[in-house]
Amino acid sequence: MKDGLYWAEKLRRKEISFQELLHLFEEKARKQNSLLNAFVTVMDQEALTEYQQQEEVLTRPFAGLPIPLKMLGQEKKGWLSTSGSKLLMAHRASSDSYYTNKLLANGLIPFAQTNTPEFGFKNITDAKMYGPARNPWNLDYYSGGSSGGAASAVAAGIVPIAGASDGGGSIRIPASFSGLIGLKPTRGVMPVGPSGWRGWQGAAIDFALTVSMRDTEKLFYGMRDISSAAPYQAPASAWQHHKAAQKEQLKIAVIIDSPIDSTVSPEAASAVEKAHDFLLKQGHQVEIINYPVDGKELIASYYLMNGAETAAMFSGIEQGLRRPVEKNDMELMTWGIYQYGKKIPASHYIRALNFWDDAAFKMEQLFTEYDLLLTPTAATTAPKIDEDLQSDEIRDALEAAASLSENELHHVIDRMFERSLEITPYTQLANLTGQPAISLPTYLTQKGLPLGIQFTAARGREDLLLQIGRLFETEYGFKLPEYYQANK
């Protein structure tokens, strides 16, 4: 299959040059991007210059493979850094992010930037300044969010690996919607800095979208790196491969029901049920359990954090602009989250973070009994581009957000995200507790749309996620996009 390591080997053997491969990826992007809207910039000359400056690149794991960065936090000095917002449409990065530097150290050369919703707040990608990122499986559907442009690019076969990030499911959701592998690593195991050290209080983390377990594993172990100054540090177990600790028989907990008591589509349930039966046949122990935390309170704490962090973000933006931000500076959803955040007392914020800690403790207790937790990645397939996930009533309330109280805004934000959350209620838990989780592309619906299954492990146990991913890849079979099926 033409995954990242396939092309890396071609580069290493000099069967293709960097310029030729870059041109190939760019040509595919040019032909498809008018339909997909995956890329928002292409920086080919800058990529060529970067490649020429990298010494011994062919000795590195990915040997010069071109990769797109997400237009949200994955910064390259001098490149646009808009976060999908018109407020920052002319903003350029003053330095490389440590994540980008680590990509380069692994032989990956940034050459473009991908579409993202404004400030990454959504599970779809529809920034007003860029437009919707469409799903290569069916252009009438979203590819997901907030790493939607990255998912479109990989699922279309334009690139085999794309930079992505995950603050509530933004790697795993587009992986599920687009038939890809989406790993969210353990909190504190990926590079952060030299700004944005806390990343939504550790909930947000950078990694990538991929199409093979060997790419996922090579990239994960190559990217693991953390500064001693980083406020969140992964447990010591995260720095081990755990080869000796891997088990032939795993004990796996299973949850299908939604943590917020919303509807789960029969096909999402079927994806997990089929995986359940497969695991039993493979000799693993599998048990149905109840959701280990209060799912509704978890989501309320997530929204509260989001509001408070957004208020702090705009305080910094205002300092840079030297003026207050206004409603017409941003999309209406962002305005509502911002107004909510400005009215959250510090005591409420601390209480929310304490709930996260309690949830993390309960999850670590769960993983003393079980090796893995299996759930759907999403409760249904991707929504259609023309589907309205809000309502005029909610939009009217957001228009009036500045005049509402904290409690009123809490209810508005809850309603604003209600439909979106019903589609993707499973992914946020791992972000708030710090556990690693992976979405695997194992299922296609009757309409031919992908649905993923999600495995979660204890902090630092990516090795178990990689182990189970390899098992499903080799013995069960992934439902990958057409390009990769045709190029095995």
Coordinates of C-alpha atoms in Angstrom, one line a residue:
M1 CA 0.0 0.0 0.0
K2 CA 1.2 3.5 -0.8
D3 CA 1.4 4.7 2.8
G4 CA 4.0 7.1 4.2
L5 CA 6.7 4.5 4.7
Y6 CA 6.2 3.3 1.1
W7 CA 7.1 6.7 -0.2
A8 CA 9.9 7.1 2.3
E9 CA 11.5 3.9 1.0
K10 CA 11.2 5.2 -2.5
L11 CA 12.9 8.4 -1.5
R12 CA 15.6 6.6 0.5
R13 CA 16.4 4.4 -2.5
K14 CA 16.3 7.4 -4.8
E15 CA 13.6 5.8 -6.9
I16 CA 11.9 9.2 -6.7
S17 CA 13.3 12.6 -5.9
F18 CA 11.8 14.9 -3.3
Q19 CA 10.9 17.4 -6.1
E20 CA 9.1 14.7 -8.0
L21 CA 7.1 13.5 -5.0
L22 CA 6.3 17.0 -4.0
H23 CA 5.1 17.7 -7.6
L24 CA 3.0 14.5 -7.5
F25 CA 1.2 15.5 -4.3
E26 CA 0.7 19.1 -5.5
E27 CA -0.8 17.9 -8.8
K28 CA -3.2 15.7 -7.0
A29 CA -4.1 18.6 -4.7
R30 CA -4.7 20.9 -7.6
K31 CA -7.0 18.4 -9.4
Q32 CA -9.1 17.6 -6.3
N33 CA -9.0 20.6 -4.1
S34 CA -11.8 22.5 -5.9
L35 CA -14.1 19.7 -4.9
L36 CA -12.7 18.8 -1.5
N37 CA -11.6 22.2 -0.1
A38 CA -8.9 20.3 1.9
F39 CA -6.0 22.7 1.4
V40 CA -6.0 26.4 2.2
T41 CA -2.4 27.1 1.3
V42 CA 0.3 25.3 -0.7
M43 CA 3.9 26.4 0.0
D44 CA 5.9 24.4 -2.5
Q45 CA 8.9 26.7 -2.9
E46 CA 9.2 27.0 0.9
A47 CA 9.1 23.2 1.2
L48 CA 11.8 22.8 -1.4
T49 CA 14.0 25.3 0.4
E50 CA 13.4 23.5 3.7
Y51 CA 14.3 20.1 2.2
Q52 CA 17.5 21.5 0.8
Q53 CA 18.4 22.8 4.2
Q54 CA 17.8 19.5 6.0
E55 CA 21.0 17.4 6.4
E56 CA 21.0 13.6 6.1
V57 CA 17.2 13.7 5.6
L58 CA 17.3 10.3 3.8
T59 CA 18.5 8.7 7.0
R60 CA 15.4 9.8 9.0
P61 CA 12.3 7.7 9.4
F62 CA 10.2 9.4 6.7
A63 CA 13.1 10.5 4.4
G64 CA 11.7 13.8 3.2
L65 CA 8.0 12.8 2.8
P66 CA 5.9 16.0 2.2
I67 CA 3.2 16.6 4.8
P68 CA 0.5 19.2 5.2
L69 CA 0.1 21.0 8.6
K70 CA -3.2 21.8 10.1
M71 CA -4.1 25.6 10.0
L72 CA -4.4 25.5 13.8
G73 CA -1.4 25.6 16.1
Q74 CA 1.0 23.7 13.8
E75 CA 3.1 26.7 13.0
K76 CA 5.8 27.3 10.5
K77 CA 7.8 30.5 10.7
G78 CA 6.5 33.1 8.2
W79 CA 3.5 30.9 7.2
L80 CA -0.1 32.0 7.8
S81 CA -1.5 31.1 11.2
T82 CA -5.2 32.0 11.0
S83 CA -6.8 29.3 13.1
G84 CA -9.6 29.5 10.6
S85 CA -10.6 33.0 11.7
K86 CA -10.9 36.1 9.7
L87 CA -9.7 38.0 12.7
L88 CA -6.3 36.4 12.1
M89 CA -6.5 36.2 8.3
A90 CA -3.2 38.1 7.9
H91 CA -1.4 36.7 11.0
R92 CA 1.9 34.8 10.4
A93 CA 3.8 32.6 12.7
S94 CA 6.8 34.1 14.4
S95 CA 8.6 30.8 14.9
D96 CA 8.2 27.1 14.2
S97 CA 6.2 25.1 16.8
Y98 CA 8.0 22.4 18.5
Y99 CA 5.6 19.9 16.9
T100 CA 6.7 21.2 13.5
N101 CA 10.4 20.9 14.4
K102 CA 9.8 17.3 15.5
L103 CA 8.2 16.5 12.2
L104 CA 11.3 17.8 10.5
A105 CA 13.5 15.7 12.8
N106 CA 11.6 12.7 11.6
G107 CA 12.2 13.6 7.9
L108 CA 8.7 15.1 7.2
I109 CA 8.7 18.3 5.2
P110 CA 5.7 20.7 5.6
F111 CA 4.4 21.8 2.2
A112 CA 0.8 23.0 2.7
Q113 CA -1.8 23.8 5.3
T114 CA -5.3 22.2 5.7
N115 CA -8.7 23.5 6.3
T116 CA -10.1 23.8 9.9
P117 CA -13.2 25.4 11.5
E118 CA -12.7 28.6 13.4
F119 CA -10.5 27.9 16.4
G120 CA -11.2 24.2 16.1
F121 CA -14.5 24.3 18.0
K122 CA -16.5 21.9 15.8
N123 CA -16.7 18.3 14.8
I124 CA -17.2 19.5 11.2
T125 CA -15.0 21.8 9.2
D126 CA -16.9 24.8 7.8
A127 CA -15.0 28.0 8.6
K128 CA -16.6 30.9 6.9
M129 CA -13.3 32.2 5.6
Y130 CA -12.5 28.8 3.9
G131 CA -15.8 27.0 3.4
P132 CA -16.6 23.3 4.1
A133 CA -14.1 20.5 3.8
R134 CA -15.9 17.7 1.9
N135 CA -15.6 14.0 2.3
P136 CA -14.0 12.0 -0.6
W137 CA -16.3 9.1 0.1
N138 CA -19.3 11.3 -0.8
L139 CA -18.9 15.0 -1.5
D140 CA -22.4 15.8 0.0
Y141 CA -20.9 15.0 3.5
Y142 CA -18.4 16.6 5.8
S143 CA -15.1 14.8 6.4
G144 CA -15.3 15.8 10.1
G145 CA -13.6 18.3 12.3
S146 CA -11.7 20.0 13.4
S147 CA -9.0 18.2 11.4
G148 CA -11.4 18.0 8.4
G149 CA -9.1 19.3 5.8
A150 CA -6.4 16.9 6.8
A151 CA -8.9 14.0 6.6
S152 CA -10.1 15.1 3.2
A153 CA -6.5 15.2 1.9
V154 CA -5.6 11.8 3.2
A155 CA -8.8 10.0 2.3
A156 CA -8.6 11.3 -1.2
G157 CA -5.1 9.8 -1.6
I158 CA -3.4 13.2 -2.0
V159 CA -1.1 12.5 0.9
P160 CA -0.7 9.4 3.1
I161 CA -0.1 11.4 6.4
A162 CA -1.4 14.8 7.4
G163 CA -0.8 16.8 10.6
A164 CA -3.9 16.8 12.9
S165 CA -4.8 17.7 16.4
D166 CA -7.4 16.6 18.9
G167 CA -9.0 18.6 21.8
G168 CA -12.2 16.6 22.0
G169 CA -12.1 14.1 19.2
S170 CA -10.7 16.2 16.3
I171 CA -8.4 13.4 15.1
R172 CA -10.7 10.5 15.9
I173 CA -13.9 12.0 14.6
P174 CA -12.6 12.8 11.0
A175 CA -10.9 9.4 11.1
S176 CA -14.2 7.7 11.7
F177 CA -16.1 9.8 9.1
S178 CA -13.3 9.4 6.5
G179 CA -12.1 5.8 6.9
L180 CA -8.7 6.6 8.4
I181 CA -6.6 5.7 11.4
G182 CA -6.8 8.4 14.1
L183 CA -4.6 8.1 17.2
K184 CA -4.9 10.6 20.0
P185 CA -1.8 10.1 22.2
T186 CA -1.5 10.3 26.0
R187 CA -1.6 13.8 27.5
G188 CA 2.0 15.1 27.8
V189 CA 3.6 12.8 25.3
M190 CA 3.7 15.0 22.2
P191 CA 5.8 18.2 21.7
V192 CA 4.2 21.5 22.9
G193 CA 5.6 25.0 22.8
P194 CA 7.1 27.5 22.5
S195 CA 3.7 29.0 23.1
G196 CA 0.3 27.5 24.0
W197 CA 1.9 25.2 26.5
R198 CA -1.3 24.1 28.2
G199 CA -3.5 23.4 25.2
W200 CA -7.0 23.5 26.7
Q201 CA -5.5 22.4 30.0
G202 CA -3.9 19.4 28.4
A203 CA -7.0 18.2 26.6
A204 CA -5.6 19.2 23.2
I205 CA -2.7 17.4 21.6
D206 CA -1.1 17.2 18.2
F207 CA -0.5 14.1 16.1
A208 CA -1.7 13.0 12.6
L209 CA -4.1 11.1 10.4
T210 CA -2.8 8.0 8.8
V211 CA -3.7 4.9 6.7
S212 CA -1.5 2.2 8.1
M213 CA -0.6 0.9 11.5
R214 CA 3.1 0.9 10.6
D215 CA 3.0 4.6 9.7
T216 CA 1.1 5.3 12.9
E217 CA 3.6 3.4 15.1
K218 CA 6.7 4.8 13.4
L219 CA 5.3 8.3 13.7
F220 CA 4.2 7.9 17.3
Y221 CA 7.5 6.6 18.6
G222 CA 9.4 9.2 16.4
M223 CA 7.3 12.1 17.6
R224 CA 7.3 11.4 21.3
D225 CA 9.1 14.3 23.0
I226 CA 8.3 16.7 25.7
S227 CA 10.2 19.7 27.1
S228 CA 11.0 19.6 30.8
A229 CA 9.2 23.0 31.0
A230 CA 5.9 21.5 29.8
P231 CA 3.2 21.7 32.4
Y232 CA 1.8 18.2 31.6
Q233 CA 4.2 15.3 31.7
A234 CA 3.3 11.8 30.5
P235 CA 3.9 8.9 33.0
A236 CA 7.2 7.0 32.8
S237 CA 5.4 4.1 31.2
A238 CA 4.8 6.3 28.1
W239 CA 8.5 6.1 27.2
Q240 CA 8.6 2.3 27.0
H241 CA 7.6 0.1 24.1
H242 CA 6.0 -2.4 26.5
K243 CA 6.9 -5.3 24.2
A244 CA 7.4 -7.6 27.2
A245 CA 4.2 -6.4 28.8
Q246 CA 2.0 -7.1 25.8
K247 CA -0.4 -9.9 26.3
E248 CA -1.7 -12.6 24.0
Q249 CA -5.0 -12.4 25.7
L250 CA -6.4 -9.0 26.4
K251 CA -9.3 -8.1 28.7
I252 CA -11.5 -5.6 27.0
A253 CA -14.4 -3.6 28.3
V254 CA -17.2 -2.6 25.9
I255 CA -19.7 0.2 25.9
I256 CA -22.2 0.9 23.1
D257 CA -24.7 3.1 24.9
S258 CA -24.2 6.9 24.5
P259 CA -22.7 8.5 27.6
I260 CA -25.3 11.3 27.3
D261 CA -28.3 9.0 26.8
S262 CA -28.7 10.0 23.1
T263 CA -29.5 7.7 20.2
V264 CA -26.9 5.4 18.8
S265 CA -27.4 4.4 15.2
P266 CA -27.9 0.7 14.6
E267 CA -24.9 0.7 12.3
A268 CA -22.6 2.3 14.9
A269 CA -23.7 -0.4 17.3
S270 CA -23.2 -3.1 14.7
A271 CA -19.6 -1.9 14.1
V272 CA -18.8 -2.5 17.8
E273 CA -20.8 -5.7 18.0
K274 CA -18.9 -7.2 15.0
A275 CA -15.6 -6.1 16.6
H276 CA -16.8 -7.7 19.9
D277 CA -17.4 -11.0 18.1
F278 CA -14.1 -10.9 16.3
L279 CA -12.2 -10.3 19.6
L280 CA -13.9 -13.2 21.2
K281 CA -12.9 -15.5 18.3
Q282 CA -9.3 -14.2 18.6
G283 CA -9.2 -15.5 22.2
H284 CA -9.6 -12.2 24.0
Q285 CA -11.9 -11.7 27.1
V286 CA -14.6 -9.2 26.4
E287 CA -17.2 -7.7 28.8
I288 CA -20.0 -5.2 28.5
I289 CA -19.8 -2.5 31.2
N290 CA -21.5 0.7 32.2
Y291 CA -20.1 4.1 31.4
P292 CA -17.6 4.8 34.2
V293 CA -18.3 8.5 34.8
D294 CA -21.2 10.9 34.6
G295 CA -21.2 11.7 30.9
K296 CA -23.4 14.8 31.0
E297 CA -21.4 16.4 33.8
L298 CA -18.2 15.6 31.9
I299 CA -19.5 17.5 28.8
A300 CA -20.7 20.4 31.0
S301 CA -17.1 20.7 32.4
Y302 CA -15.7 20.5 28.9
Y303 CA -17.9 23.4 27.7
L304 CA -16.9 25.4 30.8
M305 CA -13.2 24.9 30.1
N306 CA -13.7 25.8 26.5
G307 CA -15.4 29.0 27.4
A308 CA -12.8 30.1 30.0
E309 CA -9.9 29.2 27.7
T310 CA -11.5 31.1 24.8
A311 CA -12.0 34.2 27.0
A312 CA -8.3 34.0 27.9
M313 CA -7.3 33.5 24.2
F314 CA -9.2 36.6 23.2
S315 CA -7.6 38.7 26.0
G316 CA -4.3 37.9 24.4
I317 CA -5.6 38.6 20.9
E318 CA -6.9 42.0 22.1
Q319 CA -3.4 42.9 23.4
G320 CA -2.0 42.1 20.0
L321 CA -4.7 44.1 18.1
R322 CA -4.6 46.9 20.7
R323 CA -8.4 47.0 20.6
P324 CA -11.3 45.1 22.0
V325 CA -12.7 42.2 19.8
E326 CA -16.3 42.6 18.6
K327 CA -19.0 40.2 17.5
N328 CA -18.4 40.9 13.8
D329 CA -14.7 39.8 14.3
M330 CA -15.7 36.2 14.6
E331 CA -18.3 33.6 13.9
L332 CA -21.5 33.5 16.0
M333 CA -20.6 30.3 17.7
T334 CA -17.2 31.6 18.8
W335 CA -18.9 34.8 20.1
G336 CA -21.2 32.8 22.2
I337 CA -18.4 30.7 23.7
Y338 CA -16.4 33.9 24.3
Q339 CA -19.2 35.6 26.1
Y340 CA -19.8 32.5 28.3
G341 CA -16.1 32.3 29.2
K342 CA -16.0 36.0 30.3
K343 CA -18.7 35.3 32.9
I344 CA -17.4 32.0 34.4
P345 CA -16.1 32.5 38.0
A346 CA -12.7 31.1 38.7
S347 CA -14.2 28.8 41.3
H348 CA -16.4 27.2 38.7
Y349 CA -13.4 26.6 36.5
I350 CA -11.4 25.0 39.2
R351 CA -14.4 22.8 40.1
A352 CA -14.6 21.6 36.5
L353 CA -10.9 20.7 36.4
N354 CA -11.3 18.9 39.7
F355 CA -14.0 16.8 38.0
W356 CA -11.6 16.0 35.2
D357 CA -9.1 14.7 37.9
D358 CA -11.8 12.6 39.5
A359 CA -12.8 11.2 36.1
A360 CA -9.1 10.4 35.3
F361 CA -8.8 8.5 38.6
K362 CA -11.9 6.5 37.8
M363 CA -10.6 5.7 34.4
E364 CA -7.2 4.6 35.7
Q365 CA -9.1 2.3 38.2
L366 CA -11.0 0.9 35.2
F367 CA -7.7 0.1 33.5
T368 CA -6.4 -1.8 36.5
E369 CA -9.1 -4.4 35.6
Y370 CA -9.3 -4.0 31.8
D371 CA -6.5 -3.5 29.2
L372 CA -8.7 -1.6 26.8
L373 CA -12.1 0.0 26.4
L374 CA -14.0 -0.4 23.2
T375 CA -16.8 2.0 22.1
P376 CA -18.1 3.5 18.8
T377 CA -16.0 6.4 17.7
A378 CA -19.2 8.3 16.7
A379 CA -22.8 7.5 17.1
T380 CA -23.5 7.9 13.4
T381 CA -21.8 8.7 10.1
A382 CA -20.7 12.2 9.0
P383 CA -23.5 14.8 8.7
K384 CA -24.4 16.3 5.3
I385 CA -23.0 19.6 4.2
D386 CA -26.5 21.1 4.1
E387 CA -27.5 19.8 7.5
D388 CA -28.2 22.5 10.0
L389 CA -26.8 21.5 13.3
Q390 CA -28.3 24.5 15.1
S391 CA -31.5 26.5 14.8
D392 CA -32.7 30.1 14.3
E393 CA -33.7 30.1 18.0
I394 CA -30.1 29.2 19.0
R395 CA -28.6 31.8 16.6
D396 CA -30.9 34.5 18.1
A397 CA -29.7 33.6 21.6
L398 CA -26.1 33.8 20.5
E399 CA -26.7 37.2 19.0
A400 CA -27.8 38.4 22.4
A401 CA -25.0 36.5 24.2
A402 CA -23.4 39.6 25.7
S403 CA -26.5 40.5 27.7
L404 CA -27.0 36.9 29.1
S405 CA -26.0 35.6 32.5
E406 CA -23.5 32.8 33.0
N407 CA -26.3 30.4 33.7
E408 CA -28.3 31.5 30.7
L409 CA -25.2 31.1 28.5
H410 CA -24.5 27.7 29.9
H411 CA -27.8 26.6 28.6
V412 CA -27.3 28.3 25.3
I413 CA -24.0 26.7 24.7
D414 CA -25.4 23.3 25.7
R415 CA -28.2 23.7 23.1
M416 CA -25.8 25.1 20.5
F417 CA -23.7 21.9 20.6
E418 CA -26.6 19.5 21.3
R419 CA -27.0 18.1 17.8
S420 CA -23.2 17.9 17.2
L421 CA -22.7 16.1 20.5
E422 CA -25.4 13.6 19.7
I423 CA -23.3 12.6 16.6
T424 CA -20.0 12.4 18.6
P425 CA -20.5 11.8 22.3
Y426 CA -17.7 9.3 22.9
T427 CA -14.4 11.0 22.2
Q428 CA -14.2 13.8 24.8
L429 CA -13.5 11.5 27.7
A430 CA -10.0 10.6 26.7
N431 CA -9.1 14.2 26.2
L432 CA -10.2 15.3 29.7
T433 CA -8.7 12.3 31.5
G434 CA -5.4 12.2 29.4
Q435 CA -5.8 8.7 28.1
P436 CA -4.7 7.6 24.6
A437 CA -7.4 6.5 22.2
I438 CA -7.5 5.4 18.6
S439 CA -10.2 5.2 15.9
L440 CA -9.9 2.3 13.6
P441 CA -11.7 2.1 10.1
T442 CA -13.5 -1.2 10.4
Y443 CA -17.0 -0.6 9.1
L444 CA -19.0 0.7 6.1
T445 CA -22.7 1.5 6.3
Q446 CA -25.2 0.5 3.7
K447 CA -24.8 3.9 2.1
G448 CA -21.1 3.3 1.7
L449 CA -20.0 5.7 4.4
P450 CA -17.3 4.8 6.9
L451 CA -17.7 4.4 10.7
G452 CA -14.8 3.8 13.1
I453 CA -14.5 2.0 16.4
Q454 CA -12.6 3.5 19.3
F455 CA -10.2 1.8 21.7
T456 CA -9.0 3.6 24.8
A457 CA -6.1 2.6 27.1
A458 CA -4.5 3.6 30.3
R459 CA -2.1 6.6 30.1
G460 CA 1.2 5.6 28.5
R461 CA -0.2 2.4 27.0
E462 CA -0.2 3.4 23.3
D463 CA 1.5 0.0 22.8
L464 CA -1.8 -1.7 23.5
L465 CA -3.6 0.5 21.0
L466 CA -1.0 -0.2 18.4
Q467 CA -1.2 -3.9 19.2
I468 CA -5.0 -4.0 18.8
G469 CA -4.8 -1.8 15.6
R470 CA -2.4 -4.3 14.0
L471 CA -4.7 -7.2 14.9
F472 CA -7.7 -5.5 13.2
E473 CA -5.5 -4.4 10.2
T474 CA -4.1 -7.9 9.5
E475 CA -6.9 -10.3 10.6
Y476 CA -10.1 -8.3 10.4
G477 CA -9.3 -5.8 7.6
F478 CA -9.6 -2.1 7.4
K479 CA -12.2 -0.3 5.3
L480 CA -9.8 2.3 3.8
P481 CA -10.6 4.9 1.2
E482 CA -10.7 3.6 -2.4
Y483 CA -7.2 5.0 -3.3
Y484 CA -5.5 2.8 -0.7
Q485 CA -7.6 -0.3 -1.5
A486 CA -6.7 0.1 -5.2
N487 CA -3.0 0.6 -4.4
K488 CA -2.3 -2.3 -2.0

